[in-house]
Amino acid sequence: MLTLWGRANSSNVQKIIWACAEIGLSFDRIDLGGPFGGLDDPTYLAMNPNGRIPTIKDGDVVLWESNAILRYLAARHPQPLLLPATLAARGVVDQWLDWQMVSLGIGLRDVMQTRSQAGSPAAQAAETQVAGQFTLLDARLAGSTHVAGDDFTIADIAAGISAHRWLALPIDRPALPALSRWYTGLRARPAFAAVAALPTR
Ligand SMILES: N[C@@H](CCC(=O)N[C@@H](CS)C(=O)NCC(=O)O)C(=O)O
């Protein structure tokens, strides 16, 4: 059985919970990080020297970095198809996964970290930056059913978790109709129920 380390309100842990639900994969989850601590435990650091969550163990395979875990799970469980077969289509999935991690995810982290100073220049700058990234995604989704093309992939899981968190924040947001249409579709997926009720903070 797969083991997943990480607290359930972590966005990066929620990506893995959602992917497992899409695949129909059972797992044991061990709370770690935030109020649970344990990130500097030598046993944990031996698995994940970066001292962050999530980490998974699947048989002899130990992996950290949430988007790498998404790629692994999708490749290991080819049904349902969460990662396209052709190199070109996989490249598009990778492109959006890397964008989610570096541009969207970091921007969203800055929004979360400045929430206690709402209205401050730092908070406003973080909100403007991340709104720009979601506007970019909205433009993409205006011409594409899903993030990486016609089909639902792990790129939708990564970006969808970020959107789920952003849309739950009590902040001003631009109207993004294509993003709204896409997010409504994600929420309607049966597997989304695995994360819908989890706290986003
Ligand atoms: N790029 C890493 C980021 C990992 C990360 O920063 N995780 C956060 C939670 S989302 C964490 O470990 N925070 C420390 C904590 O929970 O105590 C990934 O995607 O796995």
mmCIF file of N, CA and C in Angstrom, residues 103-104 106-108 110 124-134:
data_model
loop_
_atom_site.group_PDB
_atom_site.id
_atom_site.type_symbol
_atom_site.label_atom_id
_atom_site.label_comp_id
_atom_site.label_asym_id
_atom_site.label_seq_id
_atom_site.Cartn_x
_atom_site.Cartn_y
_atom_site.Cartn_z
ATOM 1 N N SER A 103 5.653 29.430 -11.164
ATOM 2 C CA SER A 103 5.015 30.749 -11.286
ATOM 3 C C SER A 103 3.741 30.851 -10.449
ATOM 4 N N LEU A 104 2.873 29.876 -10.598
ATOM 5 C CA LEU A 104 1.582 29.950 -9.900
ATOM 6 C C LEU A 104 1.721 29.587 -8.415
ATOM 7 N N ILE A 106 4.351 29.428 -6.351
ATOM 8 C CA ILE A 106 5.149 30.344 -5.512
ATOM 9 C C ILE A 106 4.373 31.646 -5.297
ATOM 10 N N GLY A 107 3.702 32.115 -6.357
ATOM 11 C CA GLY A 107 2.902 33.330 -6.224
ATOM 12 C C GLY A 107 1.787 33.143 -5.211
ATOM 13 N N LEU A 108 1.152 31.992 -5.263
ATOM 14 C CA LEU A 108 0.052 31.718 -4.331
ATOM 15 C C LEU A 108 0.570 31.588 -2.900
ATOM 16 N N ASP A 110 3.015 33.235 -1.710
ATOM 17 C CA ASP A 110 3.237 34.609 -1.242
ATOM 18 C C ASP A 110 1.915 35.263 -0.836
ATOM 19 N N GLN A 124 -0.786 43.264 -1.491
ATOM 20 C CA GLN A 124 -1.380 43.680 -2.772
ATOM 21 C C GLN A 124 -0.511 43.250 -3.954
ATOM 22 N N ALA A 125 0.802 43.367 -3.776
ATOM 23 C CA ALA A 125 1.713 42.964 -4.858
ATOM 24 C C ALA A 125 1.589 41.464 -5.115
ATOM 25 N N ALA A 126 1.487 40.683 -4.049
ATOM 26 C CA ALA A 126 1.367 39.224 -4.203
ATOM 27 C C ALA A 126 0.046 38.880 -4.891
ATOM 28 N N GLU A 127 -1.035 39.578 -4.490
ATOM 29 C CA GLU A 127 -2.356 39.294 -5.100
ATOM 30 C C GLU A 127 -2.361 39.669 -6.587
ATOM 31 N N THR A 128 -1.721 40.784 -6.918
ATOM 32 C CA THR A 128 -1.670 41.211 -8.321
ATOM 33 C C THR A 128 -0.865 40.215 -9.155
ATOM 34 N N GLN A 129 0.242 39.756 -8.587
ATOM 35 C CA GLN A 129 1.099 38.821 -9.330
ATOM 36 C C GLN A 129 0.335 37.532 -9.619
ATOM 37 N N VAL A 130 -0.347 37.000 -8.610
ATOM 38 C CA VAL A 130 -1.010 35.708 -8.808
ATOM 39 C C VAL A 130 -2.257 35.870 -9.685
ATOM 40 N N ALA A 131 -2.930 37.003 -9.590
ATOM 41 C CA ALA A 131 -4.074 37.250 -10.481
ATOM 42 C C ALA A 131 -3.602 37.254 -11.934
ATOM 43 N N GLY A 132 -2.399 37.792 -12.167
ATOM 44 C CA GLY A 132 -1.830 37.784 -13.521
ATOM 45 C C GLY A 132 -1.594 36.361 -14.006
ATOM 46 N N GLN A 133 -1.135 35.499 -13.132
ATOM 47 C CA GLN A 133 -0.904 34.103 -13.513
ATOM 48 C C GLN A 133 -2.222 33.383 -13.810
ATOM 49 N N PHE A 134 -3.250 33.639 -13.004
ATOM 50 C CA PHE A 134 -4.550 33.011 -13.285
ATOM 51 C C PHE A 134 -5.186 33.597 -14.552
#
